[in-house]
Amino acid sequence: MLKRIAETLGFKKKRKSSGPHIVPPGSHPIEPTDISRAASEVVIGLEEAGYKAYVVGGCVRDLLLGLKPKDFDVATDATPEQVKTIFRRAQIIGRRFRIVHVRFGREVIEVTTFRAHHTNNPGKDKNLSRQSKEGMLLRDNVFGSIDEDASRRDFSINAMYYHPTDNTIYDYADGLADLEQKTLRIIGDAATRYREDPVRMLRAARFAAKLNFDLDDNTLAPIAEYASLLSDISSARLFDESLKLFMSGAAFATYEQLRQLALFAELFPQTNRLIDDDFYQKLISQAMRNTDTRINNRQRVTPAFIYAALLWPALVEQRKAYTAKGDSPLYALQQAGSDVIQQQIKRTAIPRRFTTMMKEIWDLQGRLNKRNGQNAARLFSHPRFRAAYDFLLLREQAGEQTHGLGEWWTLYQEVDDDERETMVAALPKQKSGNKRRRRPRRKPKVDHAS
Ligand code: ATP
Ligand code: MG
């Protein structure tokens, strides 16, 4: 596919003296029908109202690469207020970067007004443009022309505009050439662009991993110095970004990129300190691979599971401090889990619904070996049983010794009620049958690395 594009683009693109490369119909593989109905309707609606509009960004890039776009973004010269008056189900969102969400059934089209450089803010309105002393854009709402908009986008491959009616691509930053060469190149001066928005470094890791592209030298060079600027980004935005990093079907490659670029430490400092340990390394890598397999098989993935895995190393270490004080294994597990979450939400604001689920998954790791009597049946009917069972298998895949616990639960799920009872009856009797005693004397059998 790429080769075909390269061949097609090699000779047919025309360039006006300063404007974009213009790639006419027939010289590129995109068809108007590749664009979602909703996105086409947004473009047409805006044009009928007298504005310019294009689909832009990831969808054009992905279609050129033969990938299915995740969503469709539209860029226009209409202001957010003007966009809102045109579409019935439109909502202005964001403050730092105001955009409009236009809803068509279940699909949401992000409509962005062309952005300009911040020198174009004569009135110095603080809601339009505001910059921190480090150069970070706290407001990025200065509007401008399509040329300016293109130069404000992050990477050359994300600065291609496609018009679904004239079926033409407008390539402003030589994105097509970079697509052919599988190169991720930031637009403009890399250091300035990372200072303006440090999240662009995470986006670099994500696109390089997802597309299997190399970072060009200038795009790569400043990351080592600027990675720490990510601590200035709100934890809410970093949480959203973390989902894009790990839930796009290339979590493992992204994780490796993040580690290589020393960005992982900025997002998961607690885990990063432990990651040289072989078991933890395997656990995280395996969790990422499993996530990719599930996403690529269209199975459900919850951020709670991914986060539970990403923070497990820190939990296990923290748990040791509690058990050393004499706390029961289960209590130690719960307290360590709370501590680790409390630290993590300073970096990525994990919503409560997910932290609750993470705690349940972790809690069940301490309970899955207690199968006597009615316990097995009770555990099996727990709403988080399946996730907890998957997590147990993950620990085993990473090399933890659980004395066949995963296999036992696999079999338990496969057999009928009678056989389940037989399985439970065949278990060795638990000594800690005395319900009043809260602290077992023995160390837990499935405790890694303690
Ligand atoms: P995908 O949707 O597949 O994750 P995308 O490239 O479409 O990738 P979005 O976050 O949807 O990414 O953003 C749409 C477009 O907006 C990008 O392609 C890029 O042109 C621009 N963009 C997004 N975030 C930034 C940023 N932080 N700085 C500059 N431009 C950005
Ligand atoms: Mg997009």
GROMACS .gro file of N, CA, C and O in nm, residues 182-221:
model
  160
  182LYS      N    1   0.857   0.702   0.638
  182LYS     CA    2   0.824   0.655   0.774
  182LYS      C    3   0.899   0.738   0.880
  182LYS      O    4   0.963   0.683   0.970
  183THR      N    5   0.890   0.867   0.864
  183THR     CA    6   0.959   0.957   0.955
  183THR      C    7   0.859   1.045   1.028
  183THR      O    8   0.769   1.102   0.965
  184LEU      N    9   0.878   1.058   1.158
  184LEU     CA   10   0.794   1.149   1.235
  184LEU      C   11   0.874   1.277   1.257
  184LEU      O   12   0.980   1.275   1.319
  185ARG      N   13   0.822   1.384   1.202
  185ARG     CA   14   0.897   1.510   1.206
  185ARG      C   15   0.809   1.620   1.262
  185ARG      O   16   0.698   1.644   1.213
  186ILE      N   17   0.857   1.683   1.367
  186ILE     CA   18   0.779   1.792   1.427
  186ILE      C   19   0.789   1.914   1.336
  186ILE      O   20   0.890   1.934   1.269
  187ILE      N   21   0.684   1.994   1.335
  187ILE     CA   22   0.684   2.113   1.250
  187ILE      C   23   0.748   2.228   1.329
  187ILE      O   24   0.713   2.251   1.445
  188GLY      N   25   0.841   2.296   1.267
  188GLY     CA   26   0.905   2.411   1.332
  188GLY      C   27   1.020   2.368   1.422
  188GLY      O   28   1.071   2.256   1.411
  189ASP      N   29   1.056   2.457   1.513
  189ASP     CA   30   1.169   2.429   1.602
  189ASP      C   31   1.124   2.336   1.715
  189ASP      O   32   1.037   2.372   1.795
  190ALA      N   33   1.185   2.219   1.720
  190ALA     CA   34   1.136   2.115   1.811
  190ALA      C   35   1.134   2.163   1.957
  190ALA      O   36   1.034   2.145   2.027
  191ALA      N   37   1.241   2.226   2.000
  191ALA     CA   38   1.247   2.269   2.140
  191ALA      C   39   1.132   2.364   2.172
  191ALA      O   40   1.062   2.348   2.274
  192THR      N   41   1.109   2.461   2.083
  192THR     CA   42   1.000   2.557   2.105
  192THR      C   43   0.866   2.485   2.110
  192THR      O   44   0.782   2.512   2.197
  193ARG      N   45   0.846   2.392   2.019
  193ARG     CA   46   0.717   2.324   2.011
  193ARG      C   47   0.692   2.237   2.134
  193ARG      O   48   0.579   2.222   2.178
  194TYR      N   49   0.798   2.177   2.192
  194TYR     CA   50   0.780   2.097   2.314
  194TYR      C   51   0.757   2.189   2.434
  194TYR      O   52   0.684   2.154   2.526
  195ARG      N   53   0.825   2.303   2.433
  195ARG     CA   54   0.802   2.396   2.544
  195ARG      C   55   0.659   2.449   2.541
  195ARG      O   56   0.595   2.462   2.644
  196GLU      N   57   0.610   2.478   2.421
  196GLU     CA   58   0.472   2.527   2.408
  196GLU      C   59   0.373   2.425   2.463
  196GLU      O   60   0.277   2.459   2.530
  197ASP      N   61   0.398   2.298   2.430
  197ASP     CA   62   0.308   2.192   2.474
  197ASP      C   63   0.387   2.061   2.492
  197ASP      O   64   0.408   1.987   2.396
  198PRO      N   65   0.428   2.034   2.616
  198PRO     CA   66   0.510   1.914   2.641
  198PRO      C   67   0.440   1.782   2.604
  198PRO      O   68   0.508   1.682   2.580
  199VAL      N   69   0.306   1.785   2.596
  199VAL     CA   70   0.234   1.661   2.558
  199VAL      C   71   0.274   1.615   2.418
  199VAL      O   72   0.262   1.497   2.384
  200ARG      N   73   0.325   1.709   2.338
  200ARG     CA   74   0.371   1.668   2.204
  200ARG      C   75   0.479   1.561   2.211
  200ARG      O   76   0.493   1.481   2.119
  201MET      N   77   0.553   1.558   2.320
  201MET     CA   78   0.656   1.451   2.334
  201MET      C   79   0.588   1.316   2.350
  201MET      O   80   0.634   1.215   2.294
  202LEU      N   81   0.479   1.312   2.425
  202LEU     CA   82   0.405   1.185   2.441
  202LEU      C   83   0.343   1.145   2.307
  202LEU      O   84   0.339   1.027   2.271
  203ARG      N   85   0.294   1.246   2.237
  203ARG     CA   86   0.234   1.218   2.106
  203ARG      C   87   0.341   1.163   2.011
  203ARG      O   88   0.313   1.074   1.931
  204ALA      N   89   0.463   1.214   2.022
  204ALA     CA   90   0.571   1.163   1.937
  204ALA      C   91   0.592   1.014   1.965
  204ALA      O   92   0.601   0.933   1.872
  205ALA      N   93   0.596   0.979   2.092
  205ALA     CA   94   0.615   0.837   2.129
  205ALA      C   95   0.499   0.753   2.074
  205ALA      O   96   0.518   0.644   2.021
  206ARG      N   97   0.378   0.808   2.088
  206ARG     CA   98   0.259   0.732   2.047
  206ARG      C   99   0.257   0.708   1.896
  206ARG      O  100   0.235   0.596   1.849
  207PHE      N  101   0.281   0.812   1.819
  207PHE     CA  102   0.274   0.795   1.673
  207PHE      C  103   0.390   0.709   1.623
  207PHE      O  104   0.372   0.626   1.534
  208ALA      N  105   0.508   0.729   1.679
  208ALA     CA  106   0.623   0.648   1.636
  208ALA      C  107   0.590   0.500   1.659
  208ALA      O  108   0.618   0.416   1.574
  209ALA      N  109   0.529   0.470   1.773
  209ALA     CA  110   0.497   0.331   1.806
  209ALA      C  111   0.383   0.278   1.719
  209ALA      O  112   0.393   0.171   1.659
  210LYS      N  113   0.276   0.356   1.712
  210LYS     CA  114   0.158   0.308   1.640
  210LYS      C  115   0.187   0.287   1.491
  210LYS      O  116   0.142   0.191   1.430
  211LEU      N  117   0.265   0.378   1.434
  211LEU     CA  118   0.289   0.373   1.289
  211LEU      C  119   0.418   0.301   1.254
  211LEU      O  120   0.447   0.279   1.137
  212ASN      N  121   0.497   0.270   1.356
  212ASN     CA  122   0.630   0.212   1.335
  212ASN      C  123   0.718   0.306   1.252
  212ASN      O  124   0.780   0.267   1.154
  213PHE      N  125   0.718   0.433   1.293
  213PHE     CA  126   0.798   0.536   1.229
  213PHE      C  127   0.920   0.567   1.317
  213PHE      O  128   0.915   0.545   1.438
  214ASP      N  129   1.023   0.623   1.253
  214ASP     CA  130   1.137   0.673   1.330
  214ASP      C  131   1.122   0.821   1.355
  214ASP      O  132   1.075   0.894   1.267
  215LEU      N  133   1.165   0.866   1.471
  215LEU     CA  134   1.167   1.009   1.497
  215LEU      C  135   1.285   1.069   1.423
  215LEU      O  136   1.395   1.015   1.430
  216ASP      N  137   1.261   1.180   1.352
  216ASP     CA  138   1.375   1.242   1.287
  216ASP      C  139   1.465   1.303   1.395
  216ASP      O  140   1.421   1.327   1.507
  217ASP      N  141   1.591   1.324   1.361
  217ASP     CA  142   1.690   1.362   1.463
  217ASP      C  143   1.652   1.487   1.540
  217ASP      O  144   1.663   1.492   1.662
  218ASN      N  145   1.605   1.590   1.468
  218ASN     CA  146   1.570   1.715   1.537
  218ASN      C  147   1.448   1.698   1.626
  218ASN      O  148   1.431   1.770   1.724
  219THR      N  149   1.361   1.606   1.588
  219THR     CA  150   1.239   1.582   1.666
  219THR      C  151   1.274   1.507   1.795
  219THR      O  152   1.217   1.531   1.900
  220LEU      N  153   1.374   1.421   1.783
  220LEU     CA  154   1.417   1.339   1.897
  220LEU      C  155   1.503   1.419   1.996
  220LEU      O  156   1.484   1.410   2.119
  221ALA      N  157   1.593   1.499   1.941
  221ALA     CA  158   1.701   1.555   2.024
  221ALA      C  159   1.656   1.626   2.153
  221ALA      O  160   1.710   1.596   2.260
   0.00000   0.00000   0.00000
